[in-house]
Coordinates of C-alpha atoms and ligand atoms in Angstrom, one line a residue:
X1 CA 12.0 -102.0 161.3
X2 CA 9.1 -100.0 160.0
X3 CA 8.7 -100.0 156.2
X4 CA 9.5 -96.8 154.5
X5 CA 6.7 -95.2 152.6
X6 CA 7.3 -94.8 148.8
X7 CA 6.0 -91.7 147.0
X8 CA 5.7 -91.6 143.3
X9 CA 5.0 -88.6 141.1
X10 CA 3.3 -89.9 137.9
X11 CA 2.8 -88.3 134.5
X12 CA 0.5 -89.4 131.7
X13 CA 0.1 -87.7 128.3
X14 CA -0.4 -90.5 125.8
X15 CA -3.6 -89.3 124.2
X16 CA -5.9 -86.3 124.9
X17 CA -5.6 -86.0 128.7
X18 CA -2.7 -84.2 130.4
X19 CA -2.5 -85.8 133.9
X20 CA -0.3 -85.9 137.0
X21 CA -0.7 -87.7 140.3
X22 CA 1.1 -88.4 143.6
X23 CA 0.6 -92.0 144.8
X24 CA 1.8 -93.4 148.1
X25 CA 2.8 -97.0 148.3
X26 CA 1.2 -97.8 145.0
X27 CA -2.4 -97.7 146.2
X28 CA -3.1 -94.5 148.0
X29 CA -3.8 -91.6 145.8
X30 CA -2.7 -88.3 147.3
X31 CA -3.6 -86.2 144.2
X32 CA -5.0 -87.0 140.8
X33 CA -5.1 -84.0 138.4
X34 CA -6.5 -84.4 134.9
X35 CA -6.7 -81.7 132.3
X36 CA -8.9 -83.0 129.5
X37 CA -8.7 -81.7 125.9
X38 CA -11.9 -83.6 124.9
X39 CA -13.9 -80.4 124.3
X40 CA -11.3 -79.1 121.9
X41 CA -11.1 -82.4 119.9
X42 CA -14.9 -82.6 119.7
X43 CA -14.8 -79.8 117.2
X44 CA -12.9 -82.1 114.8
X45 CA -14.8 -85.3 115.5
X46 CA -11.7 -87.0 117.0
X47 CA -8.3 -86.5 118.5
X48 CA -6.0 -84.3 116.3
X49 CA -2.4 -85.4 117.2
X50 CA -0.7 -82.1 116.5
X51 CA -3.2 -80.2 118.6
X52 CA -2.9 -82.8 121.4
X53 CA 0.9 -82.3 121.6
X54 CA 0.6 -78.5 121.7
X55 CA -2.1 -78.6 124.4
X56 CA 0.0 -81.0 126.5
X57 CA 2.9 -78.6 126.3
X58 CA 0.7 -75.8 127.5
X59 CA -0.9 -77.7 130.4
X60 CA 1.8 -80.0 131.7
X61 CA 3.7 -77.6 134.0
X62 CA 0.5 -76.5 135.7
X63 CA -0.9 -80.0 136.0
X64 CA 2.3 -81.3 137.7
X65 CA 2.5 -78.3 140.0
X66 CA -1.1 -78.8 141.0
X67 CA -0.6 -82.5 141.7
X68 CA 2.3 -81.8 144.0
X69 CA 0.4 -78.9 145.8
X70 CA -2.7 -81.0 146.3
X71 CA -0.7 -83.8 147.7
X72 CA 1.0 -81.5 150.2
X73 CA 4.4 -82.7 149.1
X74 CA 7.4 -81.4 147.1
X75 CA 9.4 -82.9 144.2
X76 CA 12.2 -83.6 146.7
X77 CA 9.8 -85.8 148.8
X78 CA 9.3 -88.2 145.9
X79 CA 11.1 -91.5 145.6
X80 CA 10.7 -91.8 141.9
X81 CA 9.0 -90.3 138.8
X82 CA 6.8 -92.6 136.8
X83 CA 5.8 -91.8 133.3
X84 CA 3.9 -93.4 130.4
X85 CA 6.3 -94.0 127.5
X86 CA 4.0 -96.0 125.2
X87 CA 1.8 -97.0 123.5
X88 CA 0.0 -93.8 122.3
X89 CA 0.5 -90.8 120.1
X90 CA 4.2 -90.3 119.7
X91 CA 4.1 -86.5 119.9
X92 CA 1.8 -86.6 122.9
X93 CA 3.9 -89.2 124.7
X94 CA 7.1 -87.2 124.1
X95 CA 5.7 -84.2 126.0
X96 CA 5.1 -86.1 129.3
X97 CA 8.3 -88.1 128.9
X98 CA 10.5 -85.0 128.3
X99 CA 9.0 -83.3 131.3
X100 CA 9.4 -86.4 133.5
X101 CA 13.1 -86.8 132.4
X102 CA 13.8 -83.1 133.1
X103 CA 12.3 -83.4 136.6
X104 CA 14.2 -86.7 137.3
X105 CA 17.4 -85.1 136.2
X106 CA 16.9 -81.8 138.1
X107 CA 15.8 -83.5 141.3
X108 CA 18.1 -86.5 141.0
X109 CA 15.3 -89.0 141.2
X110 CA 14.9 -92.4 139.6
X111 CA 12.8 -92.5 136.4
X112 CA 10.4 -95.4 135.8
X113 CA 8.8 -95.8 132.4
X114 CA 5.3 -97.3 132.4
X115 CA 3.2 -99.2 129.8
X116 CA -0.1 -97.4 129.4
X117 CA -2.2 -100.6 129.4
X118 CA -0.4 -101.8 132.5
X119 CA -1.5 -98.5 134.1
X120 CA -5.1 -99.2 133.1
X121 CA -5.0 -102.6 134.7
X122 CA -3.4 -101.3 137.9
X123 CA -6.3 -98.9 138.4
X124 CA -7.9 -101.9 140.0
X125 CA -5.3 -102.0 142.8
X126 CA -6.2 -98.4 143.7
X127 CA -9.9 -99.2 143.7
X128 CA -9.7 -102.4 145.7
X129 CA -6.9 -102.3 148.3
X130 CA -6.7 -106.1 148.8
X131 CA -7.0 -107.0 145.1
X132 CA -4.0 -109.0 143.9
X133 CA -3.0 -111.4 141.1
X134 CA -3.7 -113.9 139.7
X135 CA -6.8 -112.7 137.7
X136 CA -8.2 -112.2 134.2
X137 CA -8.2 -108.6 133.0
X138 CA -10.3 -107.2 130.1
X139 CA -8.8 -104.0 128.9
X140 CA -11.0 -102.0 126.6
X141 CA -10.2 -98.5 125.6
X142 CA -10.1 -96.2 122.6
X143 CA -7.0 -97.8 121.2
X144 CA -7.0 -101.3 122.7
X145 CA -9.1 -104.4 123.4
X146 CA -7.0 -107.0 125.3
X147 CA -7.8 -110.0 127.3
X148 CA -4.8 -110.4 129.7
X149 CA -4.0 -113.1 132.2
X150 CA -2.2 -111.4 135.1
X151 CA -0.3 -114.2 136.9
X152 CA 1.6 -111.8 139.2
X153 CA 2.5 -108.1 139.5
X154 CA 4.1 -107.0 136.3
X155 CA 3.5 -110.4 134.6
X156 CA 1.1 -110.4 131.7
X157 CA 0.1 -113.0 129.2
X158 CA -2.0 -111.6 126.4
X159 CA -4.6 -114.2 125.5
X160 CA -6.4 -112.2 122.9
X161 CA -6.7 -108.8 121.3
X162 CA -8.7 -107.0 118.6
X163 CA -7.9 -107.9 115.0
X164 CA -9.2 -104.6 113.8
X165 CA -11.0 -101.8 115.7
X166 CA -10.7 -101.4 119.4
X167 CA -14.0 -101.5 121.4
X168 CA -13.9 -97.8 122.1
X169 CA -13.0 -97.0 118.5
X170 CA -16.1 -98.9 117.4
X171 CA -18.2 -96.9 119.9
X172 CA -16.7 -93.7 118.6
X173 CA -17.3 -94.6 114.9
X174 CA -20.8 -95.8 115.4
X175 CA -21.7 -92.7 117.4
X176 CA -20.4 -90.5 114.5
X177 CA -22.5 -92.6 112.0
X178 CA -25.7 -91.9 114.0
X179 CA -24.9 -88.3 114.6
X180 CA -23.9 -88.4 118.2
X181 CA -20.4 -86.8 117.9
X182 CA -17.1 -87.4 119.8
X183 CA -16.4 -89.1 122.2
X184 CA -19.0 -91.7 121.2
X185 CA -18.7 -94.0 124.2
X186 CA -20.4 -91.9 126.9
X187 CA -23.0 -90.7 124.4
X188 CA -24.0 -94.2 123.2
X189 CA -24.0 -95.3 126.8
X190 CA -26.6 -92.6 127.7
X191 CA -28.7 -93.0 124.6
X192 CA -28.8 -96.8 125.0
X193 CA -30.6 -96.4 128.3
X194 CA -33.5 -95.0 126.4
X195 CA -33.4 -97.5 123.6
X196 CA -34.5 -101.1 122.9
X197 CA -31.5 -103.5 122.8
X198 CA -33.6 -106.1 120.9
X199 CA -34.7 -103.6 118.2
X200 CA -32.0 -104.5 115.6
X201 CA -30.2 -107.8 115.6
X202 CA -26.6 -106.9 114.9
X203 CA -24.0 -109.7 114.5
X204 CA -22.0 -111.1 117.5
X205 CA -18.5 -111.8 116.2
X206 CA -17.0 -114.6 118.2
X207 CA -14.4 -115.6 115.5
X208 CA -13.0 -119.2 115.9
X209 CA -14.5 -121.3 118.7
X210 CA -11.5 -121.2 120.9
X211 CA -10.3 -117.7 120.0
X212 CA -9.9 -115.0 122.6
X213 CA -9.5 -112.3 119.8
X214 CA -12.0 -109.7 119.1
X215 CA -13.2 -108.1 115.9
X216 CA -15.5 -105.0 115.9
X217 CA -15.1 -103.6 112.4
X218 CA -17.8 -106.0 111.0
X219 CA -20.2 -104.9 113.6
X220 CA -19.5 -101.2 112.8
X221 CA -20.1 -101.9 109.1
X222 CA -23.4 -103.7 110.0
X223 CA -24.6 -100.6 111.8
X224 CA -23.6 -98.3 108.9
X225 CA -25.4 -100.7 106.4
X226 CA -28.5 -100.7 108.6
X227 CA -28.5 -96.9 108.8
X228 CA -28.0 -96.6 105.0
X229 CA -30.7 -99.1 104.3
X230 CA -33.2 -97.4 106.5
X231 CA -32.5 -94.1 104.8
X232 CA -32.8 -95.6 101.3
X233 CA -36.1 -97.1 102.2
X234 CA -37.2 -94.0 103.9
X235 CA -37.8 -95.9 107.1
X236 CA -37.3 -94.3 110.6
X237 CA -33.9 -94.3 112.3
X238 CA -34.1 -94.4 116.0
X239 CA -30.6 -93.6 117.4
X240 CA -31.5 -94.8 120.9
X241 CA -32.5 -98.2 119.6
X242 CA -29.4 -98.5 117.4
X243 CA -27.2 -97.5 120.3
X244 CA -28.8 -100.1 122.6
X245 CA -28.6 -102.8 120.0
X246 CA -25.0 -102.1 119.1
X247 CA -24.0 -101.9 122.7
X248 CA -25.7 -105.3 123.4
X249 CA -23.7 -106.9 120.6
X250 CA -20.4 -105.5 122.0
X251 CA -21.0 -106.3 125.6
X252 CA -22.3 -109.9 125.0
X253 CA -19.0 -110.8 123.2
X254 CA -16.7 -109.1 125.7
X255 CA -18.4 -110.7 128.7
X256 CA -18.6 -114.2 127.2
X257 CA -14.9 -114.3 126.2
X258 CA -13.7 -112.9 129.5
X259 CA -15.6 -115.5 131.6
X260 CA -14.5 -118.3 129.3
X261 CA -10.8 -117.2 129.6
X262 CA -11.1 -117.0 133.4
X263 CA -12.5 -120.5 133.5
X264 CA -9.8 -121.8 131.1
X265 CA -7.0 -120.3 133.2
X266 CA -8.6 -121.5 136.4
X267 CA -8.7 -118.1 138.1
X268 CA -11.6 -116.9 140.2
X269 CA -11.1 -113.1 139.8
X270 CA -11.9 -110.8 136.9
X271 CA -10.9 -107.2 136.5
X272 CA -12.1 -104.6 134.0
X273 CA -10.0 -101.7 132.8
X274 CA -9.8 -98.9 130.2
X275 CA -12.1 -96.1 129.1
X276 CA -14.8 -98.5 127.9
X277 CA -14.9 -100.1 131.4
X278 CA -16.8 -97.0 132.4
X279 CA -19.7 -98.2 130.2
X280 CA -22.7 -98.9 132.4
X281 CA -24.0 -101.9 130.5
X282 CA -20.6 -103.6 130.4
X283 CA -20.1 -103.0 134.2
X284 CA -23.5 -104.4 135.0
X285 CA -23.3 -107.4 132.7
X286 CA -19.8 -108.4 133.8
X287 CA -20.9 -108.1 137.4
X288 CA -23.8 -110.4 136.8
X289 CA -21.7 -112.9 134.9
X290 CA -19.1 -113.0 137.7
X291 CA -21.8 -113.4 140.3
X292 CA -23.3 -116.4 138.4
X293 CA -19.8 -118.0 138.2
X294 CA -18.8 -117.2 141.8
X295 CA -15.9 -114.9 140.6
X296 CA -14.7 -111.9 142.5
X297 CA -15.2 -108.8 140.3
X298 CA -13.0 -105.8 140.4
X299 CA -13.8 -102.6 138.6
X300 CA -12.3 -99.1 139.0
X301 CA -14.5 -96.0 139.5
X302 CA -15.2 -94.4 136.1
X303 CA -12.7 -91.6 136.8
X304 CA -9.9 -94.3 137.2
X305 CA -11.1 -96.1 134.0
X306 CA -10.5 -93.3 131.6
X307 CA -6.9 -91.9 131.2
X308 CA -5.4 -90.6 134.4
X309 CA -2.0 -90.5 136.1
X310 CA -2.9 -92.2 139.4
X311 CA -3.0 -95.6 137.6
X312 CA 0.4 -94.8 136.1
X313 CA 1.7 -94.1 139.6
X314 CA 0.4 -97.4 140.8
X315 CA 2.0 -99.3 137.9
X316 CA 5.3 -97.4 138.4
X317 CA 5.3 -98.4 142.1
X318 CA 5.3 -102.1 141.3
X319 CA 7.9 -101.7 138.6
X320 CA 10.0 -99.6 141.0
X321 CA 9.7 -102.2 143.8
X322 CA 10.8 -104.9 141.2
X323 CA 14.0 -102.8 140.6
X324 CA 13.1 -101.2 137.3
X325 CA 15.0 -97.9 136.7
X326 CA 15.1 -96.2 133.3
X327 CA 17.8 -93.9 131.9
X328 CA 17.4 -90.5 130.5
X329 CA 17.7 -92.1 127.1
X330 CA 14.3 -93.6 127.5
X331 CA 12.3 -92.9 124.3
X332 CA 8.6 -92.8 123.6
X333 CA 7.5 -96.0 121.9
X334 CA 4.1 -95.6 120.2
X335 CA 3.8 -99.3 119.5
X336 CA 5.1 -100.7 122.8
X337 CA 3.9 -104.2 123.6
X338 CA 2.6 -105.2 127.0
X339 CA 5.2 -107.0 129.0
X340 CA 8.1 -105.7 126.9
X341 CA 10.6 -103.0 127.9
Ligands
KG4_401 O1 -8.8 -95.4 128.2 P1 -9.2 -94.2 127.4 O2 -9.6 -92.9 128.2 O3 -8.2 -93.7 126.4 C1 -7.4 -94.7 125.6 O4 -6.4 -95.1 126.2 O5 -7.8 -95.0 124.5 O6 -10.5 -94.6 126.5 C2 -11.2 -93.7 125.7 C3 -12.3 -94.5 125.0 C4 -13.1 -93.7 124.0 O7 -13.2 -94.5 122.8 C5 -14.4 -93.5 124.6 O8 -15.5 -93.4 123.7 C6 -14.6 -94.7 125.5 O9 -13.3 -94.9 126.0 N1 -15.5 -94.5 126.6 C7 -16.7 -95.2 126.7 C8 -17.4 -94.7 127.8 N2 -16.6 -93.7 128.3 C9 -15.5 -93.6 127.6 N3 -17.2 -96.2 125.9 C10 -18.4 -96.8 126.3 N4 -19.1 -96.3 127.3 C11 -18.6 -95.3 128.1 N5 -19.4 -94.9 129.1
ZN402 ZN1 -6.0 -95.2 128.0

């Protein structure tokens, strides 16, 4: 008997992107609509939660309608509705969740709640059609830095996480300190290409010898101290050099820990995920390190690294196939842990 195709309408609104997508059999993206609020939040130097919620409300109907239209399908054609229900900004999450619940109820479709980080990891399945567990995943975004051993679909063991700032948060804060504005990641990435990574020796924070945790707040302080010292001594500040030197310190630690974790777990595949995975230096250095160690390296295209709903549709597919169904009482959970429901 021929296997039935599974179509999922996915919704994502955990931070500052309102997104909807239609995904076929988990890995084929029929539409992927993203309405970004970044330009608006740039005015305030970061995401303003109340504004994010209001903008999600304004955008969500149109974004979902467009995702369905572009896929050439209707709500009735869907097998399930997948939605991010945590972690994230609670007011922002609630908008997507309320909308997904309303659609599930109106069209009588199953609802599948998705963990945002699981979504980021699953972007790799969309990018590489044959990619499958087991593998080591490094998830680096504005809110998270996690080293995750993925033993099977939906099975996650968190080996390490950040003890203070997330990698993307450090990029954003350092960018602000050197006058580059929000969001800092892409701006530092671009500036670093014109700078000298050996110009300033910033600390590499590896923590305890066997630790897989990260810490980026000390590095951020080191950059701030350096900038203040230069100013006080009336010495030149070269933002490109600071950007390149800071980025070097971040990337070196991320790559070293990921490779060590893969070796320790005996896996030969490494995947990158999250907004910071679109960083050109991290992509290149992780690729090199994987090549040197004979590891397969998976990395989503930049558009699948930053927040989107296609990755949520992929994660929802595997949850749906595993039998996960959520009730209309599903609530937003801003502190949701990976692997918990
Ligand atoms: O995954 P994401 O879109 O949202 C969260 O779930 O947090 O990640 C956003 C983060 C921001 O901190 C942004 O500065 C960072 O990803 N980012 C980058 C780059 N593009 C986005 N960081 C470094 N280099 C980039 N090219
Ligand atoms: Zn994200």
